Amino acid sequence: MTANIDTILILGATSGIGGAFARYFHAKGKKVIAAGRRLDIFEFNIENIGAIKSKFAELFTLYPILDTVVVIAGKIETLSFANASTSTAVSIVSEITTNFTGPIIIARTVILHLLSLTRPTTFITVSSALAYIPLREYPVYNGIKSGLY
């Protein structure tokens, strides 16, 4: 896969798997755009659905050869539907937006750009093993991640 990549955007590169992906591709000599909620250089909060189109317009202007987008950004909430005090409607919507709605809107925004390039391109969403082996502490997350498969 790395042979076809020139410039890669990693959404969710502030820590964990996303940070590891960013370091890996950078070590391979690829131009890496690391973005996430907590970055000062290029902040990209996937939960802000209304800003996705303008953020990508900005990215495509700055990096017209952007050929790979990896969506790793995620949020997991521990909750129990048997105990309403463990969550709120707002926290559940936030988790769904970050983990499911955001990546779908991003796909809708990005894929046309990728198709317009005259070379191989890649769009990846990262899910979780919890889609197949759910844990009861994460009822919303389990279902969302299975939806991305």
XYZ file of N, CA and C in Angstrom:
447
model
N 0.820 -1.193 0.000
C 0.000 0.000 0.000
C 0.864 1.257 0.000
N 1.986 1.278 0.712
C 2.769 2.506 0.822
C 3.353 2.963 -0.506
N 3.540 2.062 -1.451
C 4.130 2.443 -2.729
C 3.268 3.448 -3.483
N 1.968 3.404 -3.320
C 1.065 4.297 -4.043
C 0.805 5.610 -3.321
N 1.295 5.769 -2.128
C 0.977 6.952 -1.327
C 2.039 8.025 -1.523
N 1.577 9.246 -1.800
C 2.453 10.413 -1.823
C 2.175 11.264 -0.592
N 0.918 11.678 -0.437
C 0.518 12.534 0.677
C -0.668 11.894 1.375
N -0.535 11.691 2.682
C -1.563 11.000 3.459
C -2.081 11.902 4.577
N -3.389 11.968 4.683
C -4.048 12.662 5.791
C -4.511 11.599 6.776
N -4.124 11.758 8.033
C -4.563 10.845 9.080
C -5.390 11.644 10.070
N -6.693 11.364 10.097
C -7.598 12.014 11.045
C -7.653 11.160 12.299
N -7.258 11.744 13.408
C -7.163 11.004 14.656
C -5.719 10.666 14.965
N -4.804 11.537 14.553
C -3.373 11.271 14.701
C -2.781 11.866 15.970
N -3.607 12.238 16.924
C -3.070 12.854 18.136
C -2.484 11.846 19.109
N -2.877 10.580 18.989
C -2.358 9.564 19.911
C -2.707 8.183 19.381
N -2.302 7.173 20.101
C -2.694 5.795 19.815
C -2.349 5.328 18.418
N -3.281 4.599 17.813
C -3.069 4.017 16.487
C -2.804 5.106 15.447
N -3.551 6.195 15.520
C -3.360 7.278 14.559
C -1.971 7.879 14.638
N -1.485 8.090 15.852
C -0.126 8.597 16.030
C 0.909 7.625 15.488
N 0.685 6.334 15.726
C 1.596 5.304 15.215
C 1.577 5.277 13.689
N 0.395 5.395 13.079
C 0.296 5.458 11.614
C 1.092 6.651 11.085
N 0.936 7.802 11.723
C 1.629 9.012 11.275
C 3.144 8.808 11.318
N 3.648 8.260 12.404
C 5.087 8.013 12.514
C 5.559 6.988 11.471
N 4.772 5.947 11.260
C 5.131 4.903 10.298
C 5.258 5.474 8.884
N 4.229 6.186 8.434
C 4.259 6.704 7.066
C 5.316 7.795 6.900
N 5.541 8.584 7.928
C 6.598 9.595 7.872
C 7.960 8.920 7.724
N 8.183 7.837 8.469
C 9.445 7.097 8.377
C 9.644 6.481 6.993
N 8.549 6.230 6.285
C 8.612 5.687 4.926
C 8.818 6.782 3.883
N 8.963 8.038 4.331
C 9.212 9.142 3.417
C 7.967 9.764 2.814
N 6.812 9.455 3.356
C 5.561 10.013 2.845
C 5.292 11.367 3.497
N 4.613 12.240 2.760
C 4.167 13.501 3.346
C 2.938 13.182 4.183
N 3.010 13.473 5.481
C 1.942 13.132 6.413
C 1.291 14.404 6.932
N -0.031 14.451 6.824
C -0.815 15.521 7.436
C -1.514 14.872 8.622
N -1.042 15.203 9.809
C -1.603 14.627 11.031
C -2.618 15.607 11.594
N -3.838 15.157 11.763
C -4.903 16.044 12.228
C -5.695 15.364 13.334
N -6.324 16.191 14.153
C -7.159 15.663 15.223
C -7.729 16.773 16.077
N -8.480 16.385 17.070
C -9.109 17.368 17.957
C -8.092 18.163 18.754
N -6.961 17.557 19.096
C -6.024 18.186 20.017
C -4.766 18.721 19.346
N -4.750 18.850 18.063
C -3.551 19.342 17.390
C -3.628 20.840 17.171
N -2.498 21.507 17.358
C -2.440 22.946 17.124
C -2.162 23.268 15.658
N -1.499 22.371 14.948
C -1.104 22.655 13.570
C -2.299 22.597 12.630
N -2.993 21.488 12.616
C -4.196 21.391 11.791
C -5.279 20.696 12.593
N -6.060 21.508 13.255
C -7.134 20.964 14.079
C -8.276 20.508 13.185
N -8.750 19.314 13.440
C -9.873 18.773 12.681
C -10.721 17.969 13.644
N -11.810 18.550 14.070
C -12.725 17.860 14.977
C -13.805 17.209 14.129
N -13.707 15.903 13.984
C -14.626 15.142 13.132
C -16.078 15.303 13.573
N -16.269 15.669 14.842
C -17.624 15.825 15.369
C -18.311 17.085 14.831
N -17.525 18.023 14.323
C -18.082 19.257 13.773
C -18.466 19.015 12.307
N -19.599 18.353 12.116
C -20.063 17.945 10.784
C -20.155 19.133 9.826
N -20.618 20.262 10.314
C -20.797 21.430 9.466
C -19.502 21.989 8.902
N -18.370 21.670 9.519
C -17.084 22.204 9.065
C -16.326 21.251 8.150
N -16.820 20.041 7.966
C -16.073 19.038 7.193
C -15.807 19.507 5.767
N -16.812 19.994 5.080
C -16.636 20.408 3.683
C -15.605 21.532 3.569
N -15.679 22.538 4.431
C -14.733 23.654 4.349
C -13.324 23.230 4.760
N -13.207 22.337 5.724
C -11.884 21.842 6.124
C -11.220 21.093 4.971
N -11.999 20.279 4.266
C -11.418 19.557 3.137
C -11.138 20.483 1.967
N -11.928 21.504 1.757
C -11.618 22.487 0.716
C -10.270 23.141 1.025
N -10.055 23.458 2.293
C -8.778 24.031 2.726
C -7.637 23.036 2.489
N -7.855 21.789 2.869
C -6.829 20.761 2.679
C -6.499 20.554 1.206
N -7.517 20.476 0.355
C -7.278 20.241 -1.068
C -6.560 21.424 -1.712
N -6.760 22.625 -1.187
C -6.041 23.796 -1.679
C -4.578 23.743 -1.247
N -4.351 23.406 0.021
C -2.987 23.328 0.545
C -2.217 22.127 -0.003
N -2.921 21.034 -0.216
C -2.294 19.773 -0.640
C -3.082 19.167 -1.808
N -2.979 19.745 -2.995
C -3.774 19.241 -4.121
C -3.422 17.805 -4.512
N -2.253 17.325 -4.096
C -1.876 15.945 -4.426
C -2.234 14.969 -3.304
N -3.033 15.418 -2.349
C -3.494 14.528 -1.273
C -4.161 13.314 -1.907
N -3.578 12.135 -1.687
C -4.084 10.938 -2.359
C -4.549 9.838 -1.414
N -4.371 10.043 -0.120
C -4.761 9.015 0.836
C -5.364 9.667 2.071
N -6.518 9.171 2.487
C -7.178 9.663 3.700
C -7.490 8.459 4.578
N -7.033 8.535 5.824
C -7.294 7.493 6.809
C -8.063 8.129 7.956
N -9.250 7.603 8.236
C -10.082 8.120 9.325
C -9.977 7.144 10.494
N -9.206 7.555 11.495
C -9.021 6.744 12.695
C -9.702 7.409 13.887
N -10.044 8.663 13.733
C -10.619 9.425 14.842
C -11.738 8.648 15.505
N -11.746 8.666 16.805
C -12.785 7.927 17.506
C -12.961 8.379 18.935
N -14.044 7.937 19.486
C -14.399 8.274 20.860
C -15.158 7.087 21.415
N -14.826 6.695 22.641
C -15.506 5.570 23.276
C -15.988 5.999 24.658
N -17.234 5.716 24.940
C -17.845 6.076 26.220
C -18.276 4.807 26.941
N -17.919 4.710 28.209
C -18.392 3.613 29.047
C -19.757 4.007 29.581
N -20.757 3.159 29.346
C -22.093 3.470 29.845
C -22.915 2.212 30.002
N -24.009 2.372 30.701
C -24.949 1.266 30.896
C -26.354 1.793 30.670
N -27.080 1.159 29.772
C -28.458 1.570 29.554
C -29.326 1.252 30.764
N -28.843 0.392 31.647
C -29.573 0.066 32.877
C -29.382 1.132 33.947
N -28.465 2.079 33.696
C -28.204 3.152 34.651
C -28.099 4.465 33.879
N -29.175 5.203 33.840
C -29.245 6.429 33.034
C -28.204 7.470 33.434
N -27.686 7.403 34.654
C -26.713 8.403 35.094
C -25.348 8.225 34.423
N -25.147 7.126 33.697
C -23.845 6.884 33.065
C -23.698 7.560 31.708
N -24.768 8.171 31.216
C -24.686 8.841 29.921
C -25.782 9.879 29.807
N -25.652 10.687 28.757
C -26.700 11.648 28.411
C -27.003 11.478 26.930
N -28.104 12.023 26.503
C -28.418 11.993 25.068
C -27.312 12.696 24.287
N -26.796 13.777 24.836
C -25.734 14.533 24.166
C -24.472 13.683 24.025
N -24.098 12.951 25.076
C -22.882 12.134 24.988
C -23.049 10.991 23.989
N -24.239 10.426 23.906
C -24.489 9.348 22.946
C -24.440 9.884 21.516
N -25.070 11.016 21.270
C -25.034 11.623 19.930
C -23.601 11.991 19.550
N -22.833 12.490 20.500
C -21.441 12.841 20.248
C -20.631 11.620 19.823
N -20.840 10.507 20.511
C -20.120 9.278 20.174
C -20.518 8.769 18.786
N -21.790 8.829 18.464
C -22.266 8.395 17.146
C -21.724 9.309 16.048
N -21.741 10.602 16.289
C -21.254 11.558 15.298
C -19.770 11.357 15.019
N -18.985 11.223 16.073
C -17.541 11.059 15.909
C -17.184 9.758 15.210
N -17.845 8.682 15.581
C -17.443 7.357 15.118
C -18.155 6.863 13.865
N -19.283 7.458 13.511
C -20.053 6.942 12.374
C -20.446 8.032 11.381
N -21.191 9.013 11.841
C -21.668 10.058 10.927
C -20.504 10.820 10.307
N -19.549 11.220 11.119
C -18.393 11.963 10.612
C -17.657 11.233 9.504
N -17.251 9.972 9.717
C -16.565 9.253 8.643
C -17.386 9.119 7.358
N -18.696 8.975 7.477
C -19.534 8.871 6.276
C -19.565 10.197 5.524
N -19.705 11.300 6.241
C -19.698 12.623 5.603
C -18.328 12.892 4.987
N -17.281 12.488 5.670
C -15.929 12.652 5.122
C -15.783 11.847 3.833
N -16.252 10.615 3.820
C -16.188 9.796 2.597
C -16.897 10.499 1.451
N -18.068 11.022 1.731
C -18.847 11.725 0.700
C -18.078 12.931 0.163
N -17.337 13.598 1.032
C -16.593 14.795 0.660
C -15.293 14.460 -0.065
N -14.611 13.420 0.368
C -13.266 13.118 -0.106
C -13.223 12.282 -1.380
N -14.121 11.352 -1.520
C -14.006 10.381 -2.610
C -14.038 11.041 -3.989
N -14.819 12.083 -4.177
C -14.812 12.774 -5.477
C -13.435 13.351 -5.789
N -12.785 13.924 -4.786
C -11.424 14.438 -4.999
C -10.479 13.298 -5.378
N -10.545 12.211 -4.631
C -9.650 11.084 -4.906
C -9.882 10.514 -6.306
N -11.137 10.432 -6.720
C -11.447 9.925 -8.061
C -10.944 10.852 -9.163
N -10.792 12.137 -8.855
C -10.335 13.090 -9.864
C -8.834 12.994 -10.128
N -8.105 12.345 -9.249
C -6.664 12.198 -9.443
C -6.401 11.096 -10.469
N -5.303 11.215 -11.163
C -5.009 10.269 -12.246
C -4.029 9.185 -11.811
N -4.064 8.842 -10.548
C -3.197 7.785 -10.019
C -3.942 7.045 -8.915
N -3.396 5.958 -8.418
C -4.080 5.223 -7.350
C -4.267 6.083 -6.098
N -5.413 5.930 -5.479
C -5.726 6.661 -4.254
C -6.323 5.686 -3.241
N -6.401 6.147 -1.995
C -6.889 5.268 -0.936
C -7.739 6.052 0.053
N -8.858 5.452 0.455
C -9.686 5.983 1.542
C -9.940 4.834 2.510
N -9.588 5.030 3.776
C -9.719 3.973 4.781
C -10.424 4.517 6.015
N -11.387 3.761 6.522
C -11.916 4.022 7.860
C -11.477 2.866 8.743
N -11.070 3.194 9.944
C -10.609 2.179 10.881
C -11.733 1.882 11.854
N -12.036 0.621 11.984
C -13.096 0.198 12.893
C -12.464 -0.407 14.142
N -13.081 -1.408 14.706
C -12.603 -1.996 15.955
C -13.036 -3.452 16.046
N -12.236 -4.242 16.726
C -12.620 -5.634 16.988
C -13.885 -5.702 17.833
N -14.205 -4.607 18.525
C -15.430 -4.587 19.334
C -16.682 -4.691 18.468
N -16.540 -4.495 17.183
C -17.670 -4.713 16.278
C -18.043 -6.190 16.235
N -17.049 -7.057 16.416
C -17.273 -8.508 16.364
C -17.302 -9.164 17.736
N -16.576 -8.584 18.665
C -16.513 -9.117 20.026
C -16.894 -7.974 20.965
N -18.173 -7.660 21.055
C -18.600 -6.494 21.829
C -18.415 -6.685 23.334
N -18.170 -5.569 23.991
C -18.131 -5.537 25.449
C -19.333 -4.742 25.937
N -19.980 -5.227 26.954
C -21.223 -4.587 27.390
C -21.020 -3.172 27.918
N -19.811 -2.818 28.308
C -19.541 -1.463 28.801
C -19.622 -0.410 27.695
N -19.595 -0.859 26.442
C -19.556 0.063 25.306
C -20.690 -0.215 24.322
N -21.931 -0.167 24.736
C -23.024 -0.570 23.844
C -23.162 0.293 22.594
N -22.915 1.564 22.702
C -23.026 2.439 21.534
C -21.836 2.212 20.604
N -20.653 2.226 21.151
C -19.424 2.058 20.373
C -19.422 0.746 19.594
N -19.803 -0.347 20.245
C -19.832 -1.654 19.577
C -20.663 -1.600 18.295
N -21.857 -1.069 18.398
C -22.759 -1.005 17.249
C -22.267 -0.080 16.162
N -21.730 1.055 16.566
C -21.218 2.021 15.592
C -20.082 1.410 14.788
N -19.149 0.795 15.467
C -17.985 0.238 14.782
C -18.379 -0.907 13.857
N -19.402 -1.661 14.213
C -19.858 -2.700 13.282
C -20.480 -2.062 12.045
N -21.053 -0.898 12.196
C -21.623 -0.185 11.055
C -20.577 0.273 10.050
N -19.343 0.481 10.498
C -18.282 0.916 9.588
C -17.714 -0.222 8.759
N -17.931 -1.457 9.183
C -17.391 -2.589 8.422
C -18.086 -2.745 7.103
